[in-house]
Amino acid sequence: MEPLVVLDHVNKNFGELHVLKDLTTTVHRGEVVVIIGPSGSGKSTLCRAINRLETIDSGTITIDGKALPAEGSELARLRADVGMVFQSFNLFAHKTVLQNVTLGQTVVRRRSQREAIERAMTLLERVGVADQATKMPSQLSGGQQQRVAIARALAMDPKVMLFDEPTSALDPEMITEVLDVMVGLAEEGMTMVVVTHEMGFARRAADRVLFMADGEIVEEATPEVFFTNPTSARAKDFLSKVLAH
């Protein structure tokens, strides 16, 4: 298995709060890693550190063998290789769905408008919202907006996709439509790092589950092992609460 994202002794502090504590882990090409754990455990900070939305205080993060650049055009190029889907969609409100998906392609990837539109429509079709291409984000449901956000990230042909709690802002009936798209990506071999509370998705799509608590990776295992036989007291306690309902 080929390493794609490597975190080596990563630390992050917010003032007095030590939110990432000496984290070391590797995400391999084509692997789906799901990060779960209680609120405040550092999951989202870890996810955001991978594309430098959060800076780290010490340690190293490399993507495909290259260290994270500090800023400027190198960082922009890296972010094009690392697709990010947020909890709150983050679409451009003043642009149509199609414009949202073509903008990064023309500005960062330097594609022609025709190429960008073709790629955008293919991806919007793939996530089931091609018929919404001319609408503004505000005219779409939350589930549709999140699927547009996934298409926008995919349009950059990223090496890895990061999902930071992509369904937590959605109504229950919209969660399934987004998770179905994500399962499809996993089955196609997309490298994915997913922070989520959706245990069903973790069981179905993950190659590996990382359980975080208090800024540390407490346990990592295959979904089958983690959900049936967790070894740490923290993981057992967490699962007893989230799987009880």
XYZ file of N, CA and C in Angstrom:
735
model
N 0.849 -1.198 0.000
C 0.000 0.000 0.000
C 0.880 1.241 0.000
N 0.499 2.184 -0.837
C 1.336 3.379 -1.027
C 0.879 4.516 -0.120
N 1.775 5.052 0.724
C 1.385 6.171 1.595
C 1.008 7.403 0.771
N -0.092 8.057 1.130
C -0.495 9.280 0.441
C -0.495 10.480 1.388
N -1.104 10.312 2.555
C -1.105 11.370 3.579
C -0.393 10.821 4.813
N 0.695 11.481 5.200
C 1.483 11.000 6.344
C 1.559 12.102 7.401
N 1.074 11.803 8.595
C 1.182 12.710 9.737
C 2.207 12.125 10.700
N 3.194 12.934 11.067
C 4.282 12.456 11.898
C 4.455 13.382 13.107
N 4.064 12.878 14.272
C 4.216 13.613 15.543
C 3.644 15.031 15.447
N 2.384 15.109 15.021
C 1.725 16.409 14.813
C 1.134 16.922 16.125
N 1.453 18.177 16.437
C 0.901 18.840 17.618
C 0.236 20.149 17.218
N -0.862 20.460 17.892
C -1.573 21.723 17.656
C -2.142 22.216 18.975
N -1.906 23.492 19.253
C -2.455 24.119 20.457
C -3.333 25.303 20.075
N -4.423 25.473 20.797
C -5.195 26.708 20.756
C -5.021 27.346 22.128
N -4.040 28.246 22.231
C -3.741 28.818 23.540
C -3.286 27.734 24.502
N -3.986 27.613 25.623
C -3.630 26.609 26.629
C -4.129 25.211 26.261
N -4.993 25.142 25.274
C -5.627 23.872 24.924
C -4.777 23.104 23.916
N -4.353 21.906 24.287
C -3.536 21.041 23.419
C -4.501 20.134 22.657
N -4.849 20.514 21.423
C -5.943 19.822 20.729
C -5.490 18.629 19.896
N -4.243 18.644 19.410
C -3.670 17.473 18.735
C -2.371 17.127 19.457
N -2.305 15.910 19.966
C -1.186 15.530 20.837
C -0.324 14.455 20.176
N 0.721 14.915 19.506
C 1.740 14.002 18.984
C 1.138 12.909 18.099
N 0.279 13.317 17.165
C -0.424 12.348 16.323
C 0.476 11.831 15.204
N 0.469 10.535 15.025
C 1.188 9.900 13.924
C 0.273 8.863 13.286
N 0.032 9.012 11.991
C -0.762 8.023 11.264
C -0.532 8.210 9.771
N -0.871 7.205 8.990
C -0.697 7.250 7.534
C -1.993 6.836 6.855
N -2.394 7.596 5.833
C -3.519 7.235 4.980
C -2.932 6.782 3.644
N -3.266 5.574 3.238
C -2.707 5.020 2.007
C -3.597 5.330 0.807
N -3.000 5.317 -0.359
C -3.738 5.611 -1.590
C -4.885 4.608 -1.760
N -6.077 5.135 -2.000
C -7.244 4.291 -2.181
C -7.923 3.862 -0.895
N -7.411 4.305 0.250
C -7.954 3.904 1.540
C -9.031 4.884 2.001
N -10.032 4.360 2.682
C -11.052 5.200 3.317
C -10.853 5.109 4.830
N -10.466 6.242 5.422
C -10.244 6.306 6.865
C -11.339 7.159 7.481
N -12.065 6.597 8.421
C -13.135 7.321 9.104
C -12.667 7.646 10.523
N -12.789 8.929 10.883
C -12.370 9.395 12.212
C -13.617 9.652 13.047
N -13.706 8.959 14.163
C -14.853 9.144 15.057
C -14.343 9.428 16.465
N -15.248 9.885 17.304
C -14.887 10.191 18.683
C -15.805 11.260 19.235
N -15.731 11.510 20.537
C -16.601 12.515 21.158
C -16.284 13.923 20.672
N -17.232 14.830 20.840
C -17.015 16.230 20.482
C -15.829 16.781 21.262
N -15.031 17.618 20.585
C -13.878 18.213 21.242
C -12.656 17.326 21.292
N -12.684 16.205 20.567
C -11.548 15.273 20.619
C -10.433 15.632 19.643
N -10.686 16.615 18.746
C -9.663 17.040 17.799
C -9.866 16.526 16.388
N -10.995 15.872 16.135
C -11.243 15.244 14.829
C -11.228 16.269 13.696
N -12.024 17.324 13.831
C -12.117 18.331 12.768
C -10.804 19.093 12.611
N -10.129 19.353 13.722
C -8.831 20.047 13.648
C -7.832 19.208 12.862
N -7.826 17.911 13.096
C -6.941 17.009 12.350
C -7.271 17.059 10.860
N -8.545 16.984 10.542
C -8.986 17.016 9.145
C -8.548 18.325 8.475
N -8.754 19.435 9.168
C -8.433 20.749 8.603
C -6.921 20.993 8.528
N -6.166 20.313 9.375
C -4.707 20.458 9.321
C -4.115 19.810 8.068
N -4.807 18.803 7.542
C -4.271 18.079 6.385
C -4.179 18.977 5.152
N -5.070 19.971 5.026
C -4.902 20.902 3.892
C -4.542 22.318 4.365
N -4.041 22.382 5.588
C -3.497 23.611 6.180
C -4.523 24.720 6.388
N -5.782 24.351 6.539
C -6.764 25.325 7.030
C -6.475 25.623 8.493
N -5.850 24.667 9.171
C -5.297 24.904 10.507
C -3.795 24.661 10.427
N -3.003 25.594 10.919
C -1.557 25.368 10.980
C -1.247 24.473 12.166
N -0.125 23.770 12.084
C 0.282 22.924 13.207
C 1.493 23.562 13.891
N 1.694 23.219 15.152
C 2.786 23.814 15.929
C 4.079 23.024 15.822
N 3.966 21.717 15.645
C 5.163 20.899 15.452
C 4.767 19.602 14.773
N 5.794 18.879 14.284
C 5.544 17.673 13.512
C 5.452 17.996 12.034
N 5.176 16.991 11.224
C 5.081 17.195 9.775
C 3.859 16.494 9.206
N 3.322 17.083 8.132
C 2.267 16.458 7.336
C 2.733 16.488 5.887
N 2.742 15.340 5.229
C 3.106 15.295 3.817
C 1.954 14.708 3.003
N 1.781 15.257 1.804
C 0.776 14.765 0.854
C 1.535 14.256 -0.367
N 1.411 12.966 -0.625
C 2.080 12.368 -1.785
C 3.580 12.686 -1.780
N 4.174 12.614 -0.599
C 5.611 12.798 -0.475
C 6.084 14.230 -0.327
N 5.158 15.204 -0.424
C 5.555 16.614 -0.329
C 5.031 17.221 0.968
N 5.907 17.947 1.655
C 5.497 18.617 2.894
C 4.511 19.735 2.580
N 3.617 20.007 3.520
C 2.649 21.086 3.329
C 3.367 22.421 3.175
N 3.132 23.139 2.079
C 3.741 24.464 1.933
C 3.088 25.472 2.868
N 3.824 26.535 3.191
C 3.336 27.514 4.160
C 2.231 28.390 3.596
N 2.413 28.887 2.373
C 1.428 29.824 1.826
C 1.687 30.023 0.332
N 0.888 30.898 -0.276
C 1.125 31.275 -1.671
C 0.643 30.251 -2.671
N 1.206 30.301 -3.881
C 0.719 29.486 -4.993
C 0.925 27.993 -4.736
N 2.008 27.647 -4.025
C 2.243 26.232 -3.708
C 1.118 25.673 -2.844
N 0.651 26.491 -1.889
C -0.438 26.057 -1.023
C -1.730 25.924 -1.817
N -1.971 26.845 -2.744
C -3.163 26.771 -3.590
C -3.152 25.490 -4.424
N -1.982 25.127 -4.926
C -1.881 23.899 -5.718
C -2.133 22.675 -4.860
N -1.593 22.703 -3.650
C -1.823 21.582 -2.750
C -3.313 21.435 -2.444
N -3.963 22.555 -2.192
C -5.391 22.480 -1.844
C -6.218 21.963 -3.011
N -5.733 22.172 -4.239
C -6.420 21.605 -5.393
C -6.297 20.080 -5.391
N -5.213 19.568 -4.821
C -4.999 18.120 -4.743
C -5.724 17.490 -3.562
N -6.173 18.343 -2.631
C -6.837 17.859 -1.422
C -8.245 18.444 -1.385
N -9.222 17.685 -1.868
C -10.602 18.166 -1.887
C -11.166 18.224 -0.483
N -11.970 19.244 -0.205
C -12.524 19.410 1.143
C -14.021 19.647 1.059
N -14.770 18.891 1.829
C -16.220 19.072 1.920
C -16.543 19.376 3.375
N -17.191 20.529 3.589
C -17.420 21.034 4.939
C -18.825 20.691 5.432
N -18.996 20.865 6.717
C -20.295 20.696 7.358
C -21.327 21.679 6.785
N -20.876 22.900 6.473
C -21.809 23.972 6.105
C -21.797 24.315 4.602
N -21.408 23.354 3.783
C -21.456 23.434 2.310
C -20.423 24.404 1.719
N -20.400 25.672 2.218
C -19.430 26.676 1.753
C -19.486 26.933 0.248
N -20.672 26.867 -0.329
C -20.820 27.238 -1.746
C -20.848 28.757 -1.864
N -20.472 29.257 -3.040
C -20.571 30.694 -3.301
C -22.042 31.041 -3.540
N -22.614 31.823 -2.625
C -24.052 32.091 -2.668
C -24.470 32.890 -3.901
N -23.538 33.712 -4.442
C -23.885 34.595 -5.564
C -23.595 33.962 -6.920
N -23.210 32.684 -6.926
C -22.942 31.996 -8.186
C -23.874 30.803 -8.333
N -24.180 30.462 -9.588
C -25.041 29.302 -9.827
C -24.302 28.015 -9.442
N -25.059 26.936 -9.408
C -24.469 25.623 -9.140
C -23.350 25.331 -10.139
N -23.620 25.540 -11.420
C -22.613 25.271 -12.446
C -21.377 26.146 -12.263
N -21.582 27.428 -11.972
C -20.445 28.335 -11.756
C -19.615 27.913 -10.545
N -20.278 27.417 -9.501
C -19.563 26.926 -8.326
C -18.614 25.789 -8.683
N -19.041 24.931 -9.599
C -18.250 23.743 -9.929
C -17.196 24.022 -11.004
N -17.383 25.092 -11.776
C -16.398 25.398 -12.828
C -15.307 26.368 -12.376
N -15.582 27.187 -11.370
C -14.664 28.275 -11.013
C -13.245 27.801 -10.698
N -13.121 26.851 -9.778
C -11.794 26.363 -9.407
C -11.064 25.708 -10.568
N -11.829 25.055 -11.429
C -11.213 24.391 -12.584
C -10.527 25.397 -13.514
N -11.199 26.530 -13.752
C -10.634 27.518 -14.682
C -9.525 28.345 -14.040
N -9.687 28.657 -12.743
C -8.713 29.527 -12.068
C -7.462 28.754 -11.651
N -7.643 27.590 -11.034
C -6.500 26.850 -10.486
C -5.966 25.809 -11.469
N -6.873 25.052 -12.087
C -6.453 23.999 -13.013
C -6.235 24.517 -14.438
N -6.607 25.773 -14.680
C -6.390 26.435 -15.981
C -7.086 25.722 -17.135
N -8.248 25.153 -16.853
C -9.012 24.514 -17.917
C -9.794 25.564 -18.689
N -10.088 25.248 -19.946
C -10.941 26.138 -20.729
C -12.352 26.081 -20.158
N -13.126 27.110 -20.458
C -14.503 27.159 -19.967
C -15.290 25.940 -20.461
N -15.075 25.562 -21.704
C -15.804 24.417 -22.278
C -15.448 23.125 -21.532
N -14.148 22.915 -21.303
C -13.705 21.720 -20.564
C -14.288 21.707 -19.159
N -14.249 22.877 -18.509
C -14.731 22.974 -17.131
C -16.223 22.675 -17.046
N -16.985 23.177 -18.004
C -18.435 22.940 -18.012
C -18.731 21.458 -18.253
N -18.006 20.853 -19.183
C -18.213 19.422 -19.463
C -17.940 18.578 -18.218
N -16.817 18.894 -17.566
C -16.441 18.150 -16.360
C -17.476 18.380 -15.251
N -17.907 19.632 -15.101
C -18.885 19.969 -14.064
C -20.196 19.224 -14.284
N -20.689 19.219 -15.513
C -21.972 18.565 -15.787
C -21.880 17.052 -15.584
N -20.738 16.471 -15.938
C -20.538 15.035 -15.706
C -20.627 14.721 -14.218
N -19.998 15.559 -13.416
C -19.984 15.319 -11.970
C -21.327 15.634 -11.319
N -21.982 16.689 -11.781
C -23.310 17.001 -11.245
C -24.294 15.874 -11.564
N -24.131 15.280 -12.730
C -24.940 14.113 -13.097
C -24.633 12.954 -12.148
N -23.374 12.766 -11.887
C -22.931 11.659 -11.034
C -23.493 11.761 -9.625
N -23.584 12.986 -9.089
C -24.117 13.153 -7.724
C -25.618 13.438 -7.723
N -26.230 13.402 -8.902
C -27.687 13.462 -8.984
C -28.317 14.837 -8.951
N -27.572 15.889 -9.325
C -28.149 17.233 -9.292
C -27.905 18.015 -10.591
N -27.675 17.302 -11.691
C -27.419 17.988 -12.968
C -28.582 18.894 -13.364
N -29.801 18.519 -12.973
C -30.984 19.313 -13.325
C -31.070 20.612 -12.522
N -30.156 20.803 -11.560
C -30.148 22.023 -10.741
C -29.051 23.003 -11.168
N -28.389 22.734 -12.291
C -27.160 23.452 -12.665
C -27.331 24.966 -12.762
N -28.501 25.430 -13.188
C -28.683 26.871 -13.393
C -29.231 27.584 -12.149
N -29.494 26.841 -11.098
C -30.065 27.441 -9.884
C -28.972 28.012 -8.981
N -29.402 28.880 -8.068
C -28.516 29.402 -7.038
C -28.551 28.433 -5.845
N -27.479 28.355 -5.062
C -27.460 27.434 -3.922
C -28.662 27.583 -2.984
N -29.134 28.808 -2.800
C -30.255 29.031 -1.877
C -31.550 28.369 -2.341
N -31.614 28.005 -3.612
C -32.811 27.352 -4.156
C -32.784 25.838 -3.978
N -31.689 25.324 -3.427
C -31.509 23.880 -3.268
C -31.722 23.455 -1.821
N -32.065 22.183 -1.643
C -32.122 21.629 -0.288
C -30.700 21.468 0.249
N -30.598 21.250 1.547
C -29.280 21.044 2.144
C -28.552 19.856 1.541
N -29.295 18.769 1.315
C -28.678 17.580 0.730
C -28.176 17.838 -0.676
N -28.955 18.601 -1.455
C -28.518 18.952 -2.815
C -27.286 19.853 -2.772
N -27.270 20.824 -1.854
C -26.108 21.708 -1.744
C -24.851 20.920 -1.389
N -24.984 19.952 -0.488
C -23.805 19.184 -0.106
C -23.317 18.314 -1.262
N -24.239 17.820 -2.076
C -23.820 17.029 -3.236
C -23.136 17.909 -4.284
N -23.579 19.159 -4.406
C -22.874 20.120 -5.276
C -21.468 20.370 -4.734
N -21.347 20.506 -3.418
C -20.033 20.733 -2.802
C -19.091 19.561 -3.076
N -19.624 18.340 -3.057
C -18.814 17.164 -3.376
C -18.377 17.209 -4.841
N -19.312 17.563 -5.738
C -18.972 17.668 -7.162
C -17.897 18.733 -7.382
N -18.022 19.851 -6.673
C -17.036 20.934 -6.809
C -15.641 20.453 -6.402
N -15.553 19.711 -5.307
C -14.258 19.194 -4.860
C -13.717 18.166 -5.854
N -14.578 17.291 -6.358
C -14.142 16.263 -7.308
C -13.675 16.860 -8.628
N -14.230 18.011 -8.990
C -13.903 18.638 -10.281
C -12.427 19.004 -10.371
N -11.764 19.130 -9.240
C -10.339 19.481 -9.223
C -9.444 18.248 -9.365
N -10.064 17.065 -9.512
C -9.318 15.802 -9.599
C -8.357 15.638 -8.421
N -8.882 15.699 -7.201
C -8.001 15.632 -6.028
C -7.407 14.241 -5.831
N -6.280 14.210 -5.146
C -5.656 12.937 -4.787
C -6.332 12.328 -3.558
N -6.874 13.202 -2.708
C -7.551 12.747 -1.497
C -8.716 13.690 -1.226
N -9.804 13.138 -0.690
C -10.970 13.933 -0.315
C -11.115 13.924 1.200
N -11.268 15.122 1.769
C -11.511 15.287 3.200
C -12.973 15.669 3.416
N -13.621 14.999 4.334
C -15.014 15.310 4.665
C -15.090 15.622 6.154
N -15.453 16.860 6.486
C -15.531 17.270 7.883
C -16.993 17.321 8.319
N -17.465 16.224 8.896
C -18.854 16.091 9.339
C -19.838 16.554 8.255
N -19.794 15.942 7.083
C -20.557 16.446 5.927
C -22.064 16.318 6.040
N -22.549 15.530 7.001
C -24.000 15.351 7.110
C -24.587 15.966 8.373
N -23.764 16.580 9.223
C -24.276 17.003 10.536
C -25.233 18.192 10.465
N -25.215 18.946 9.342
C -26.136 20.077 9.211
C -27.399 19.703 8.427
N -27.543 18.423 8.107
C -28.641 18.004 7.234
C -29.792 17.384 8.017
N -31.011 17.536 7.446
C -32.157 16.818 7.985
C -31.971 15.325 7.740
N -32.564 14.484 8.583
C -32.339 13.038 8.473
C -32.577 12.457 7.081
N -33.627 12.925 6.400
C -33.918 12.329 5.088
C -32.898 12.719 4.024
N -32.130 13.776 4.278
C -31.114 14.207 3.313
C -29.760 13.533 3.550
N -29.594 12.966 4.742
C -28.302 12.366 5.077
C -27.994 11.202 4.148
N -29.001 10.372 3.900
C -28.786 9.171 3.089
C -28.312 9.511 1.694
N -28.879 10.558 1.081
C -28.509 10.874 -0.298
C -27.049 11.316 -0.382
N -26.551 11.975 0.650
C -25.140 12.383 0.657
C -24.237 11.183 0.957
N -24.628 10.370 1.932
C -23.813 9.194 2.267
C -23.742 8.216 1.099
N -24.829 8.097 0.334
C -24.813 7.210 -0.834
C -23.759 7.655 -1.849
N -23.649 8.973 -2.058
C -22.622 9.498 -2.969
C -21.236 9.158 -2.423
N -21.049 9.314 -1.116
C -19.749 9.051 -0.506
C -19.383 7.566 -0.564
N -20.370 6.702 -0.365
C -20.121 5.258 -0.485
C -19.704 4.923 -1.914
N -20.361 5.557 -2.882
C -19.994 5.343 -4.285
C -18.551 5.729 -4.562
N -18.128 6.864 -4.011
C -16.732 7.304 -4.169
C -15.766 6.297 -3.545
N -16.125 5.810 -2.368
C -15.272 4.827 -1.693
C -15.136 3.568 -2.540
N -16.241 3.126 -3.122
C -16.224 1.905 -3.937
C -15.406 2.088 -5.213
N -15.292 3.343 -5.668
C -14.504 3.622 -6.867
C -13.019 3.803 -6.574
N -12.653 3.736 -5.282
C -11.237 3.790 -4.935
C -10.702 5.159 -4.581
N -11.591 6.143 -4.350
C -11.135 7.469 -3.938
C -10.530 7.398 -2.529
N -9.368 8.003 -2.343
C -8.778 8.109 -1.014
C -9.589 9.126 -0.218
N -10.066 8.739 0.947
C -10.961 9.599 1.711
C -10.613 9.589 3.191
N -10.670 10.784 3.792
C -10.585 10.926 5.243
C -11.902 11.570 5.667
N -12.667 10.872 6.495
C -14.035 11.298 6.811
C -14.219 11.426 8.316
N -14.507 12.645 8.778
C -14.908 12.872 10.169
C -16.427 12.803 10.195
N -16.982 11.883 10.966
C -18.434 11.717 10.938
C -18.944 11.086 12.226
N -20.232 11.308 12.473
C -20.929 10.618 13.560
C -21.785 9.475 13.017
N -21.728 9.260 11.701
C -22.554 8.232 11.072
C -21.866 6.872 11.181
N -22.239 6.115 12.198
C -21.580 4.829 12.444
C -21.888 3.816 11.338
N -23.079 3.926 10.748
C -23.430 3.013 9.652
C -22.504 3.193 8.465
N -22.177 4.458 8.162
C -21.244 4.736 7.064
C -19.866 4.177 7.399
N -19.427 4.373 8.638
C -18.119 3.867 9.046
C -18.040 2.353 8.874
N -19.095 1.672 9.254
C -19.111 0.211 9.140
C -19.124 -0.233 7.680
N -19.839 0.518 6.866
C -20.061 0.100 5.478
C -18.891 0.454 4.560
N -18.296 1.623 4.760
C -17.361 2.159 3.767
C -15.905 2.238 4.217
N -15.650 2.229 5.526
C -14.276 2.459 5.991
C -13.399 1.228 5.793
N -12.147 1.481 5.435
C -11.125 0.441 5.520
C -10.553 0.414 6.928
N -10.529 1.606 7.551
C -9.940 1.724 8.881
C -10.681 2.805 9.650
N -10.886 2.566 10.925
C -11.512 3.541 11.817
C -10.449 4.051 12.784
N -10.339 5.394 12.888
C -9.514 6.005 13.923
C -10.448 6.540 14.995
N -10.244 6.129 16.221
C -11.039 6.661 17.332
C -10.183 7.663 18.090
N -10.659 8.923 18.153
C -9.923 9.978 18.838
C -10.621 10.388 20.127
N -9.814 10.722 21.105
C -10.323 11.286 22.362
C -9.222 12.151 22.958
N -9.595 13.335 23.425
C -8.644 14.251 24.079
C -7.398 14.512 23.241
N -7.599 14.677 21.923
C -6.485 15.058 21.057
C -5.558 13.929 20.658
N -5.910 12.701 21.004
C -5.049 11.562 20.688
C -5.804 10.507 19.891
N -5.068 9.756 19.080
C -5.650 8.572 18.452
C -5.546 7.444 19.469
N -6.684 7.108 20.052
C -6.707 6.127 21.136
C -6.689 4.709 20.578
N -7.331 4.557 19.411
C -7.473 3.212 18.859
C -7.642 3.316 17.353
N -7.061 2.365 16.608
C -7.356 2.274 15.180
C -7.445 0.819 14.799
N -8.467 0.518 13.976
C -8.734 -0.876 13.627
C -9.664 -0.906 12.417
N -9.858 -2.082 11.865
C -10.874 -2.238 10.828
C -12.244 -2.021 11.476
N -13.255 -1.642 10.687
C -14.591 -1.445 11.278
C -15.090 -2.692 12.009
N -14.860 -3.850 11.421
C -15.356 -5.084 12.032
C -14.772 -5.273 13.433
N -13.457 -5.076 13.548
C -12.800 -5.242 14.851
C -13.214 -4.127 15.811
N -13.223 -2.883 15.317
C -13.512 -1.755 16.201
C -14.926 -1.833 16.775
N -15.907 -2.129 15.927
C -17.293 -2.100 16.401
C -17.683 -3.349 17.191
N -16.980 -4.449 16.991
C -17.346 -5.671 17.715
C -16.447 -5.937 18.912
N -15.199 -5.419 18.863
C -14.273 -5.745 19.939
C -13.289 -4.607 20.202
N -13.786 -3.417 20.586
C -12.861 -2.311 20.891
C -12.009 -2.667 22.107
N -10.766 -2.183 22.101
C -9.856 -2.582 23.181
C -9.763 -1.560 24.308
N -9.991 -0.274 24.007
C -9.813 0.760 25.030
C -11.124 1.043 25.765
N -10.986 1.435 27.008
C -12.166 1.774 27.811
C -12.901 2.969 27.211
N -12.140 3.961 26.670
C -12.770 5.144 26.070
C -13.644 4.759 24.882
N -13.125 3.889 24.027
C -13.887 3.471 22.841
C -15.121 2.664 23.248
N -14.955 1.774 24.217
C -16.094 0.969 24.687
C -17.204 1.869 25.237
N -16.806 2.879 26.013
C -17.775 3.800 26.603
C -18.478 4.605 25.508
N -17.703 5.118 24.540
C -18.263 5.885 23.428
C -19.267 5.055 22.638
N -18.871 3.834 22.269
C -19.747 2.989 21.463
C -20.999 2.578 22.227
N -20.874 2.365 23.518
C -22.051 1.979 24.304
C -23.105 3.071 24.272
N -22.649 4.339 24.148
C -23.583 5.467 24.117
C -24.160 5.683 22.713
N -23.299 5.641 21.673
C -23.796 5.989 20.333
C -24.554 4.834 19.680
N -24.290 3.611 20.092
C -24.965 2.466 19.475
C -26.186 2.015 20.275
N -26.471 2.706 21.380
C -27.576 2.287 22.260
C -28.933 2.674 21.692
N -28.965 3.612 20.721
C -30.262 4.119 20.261
C -30.517 3.707 18.824
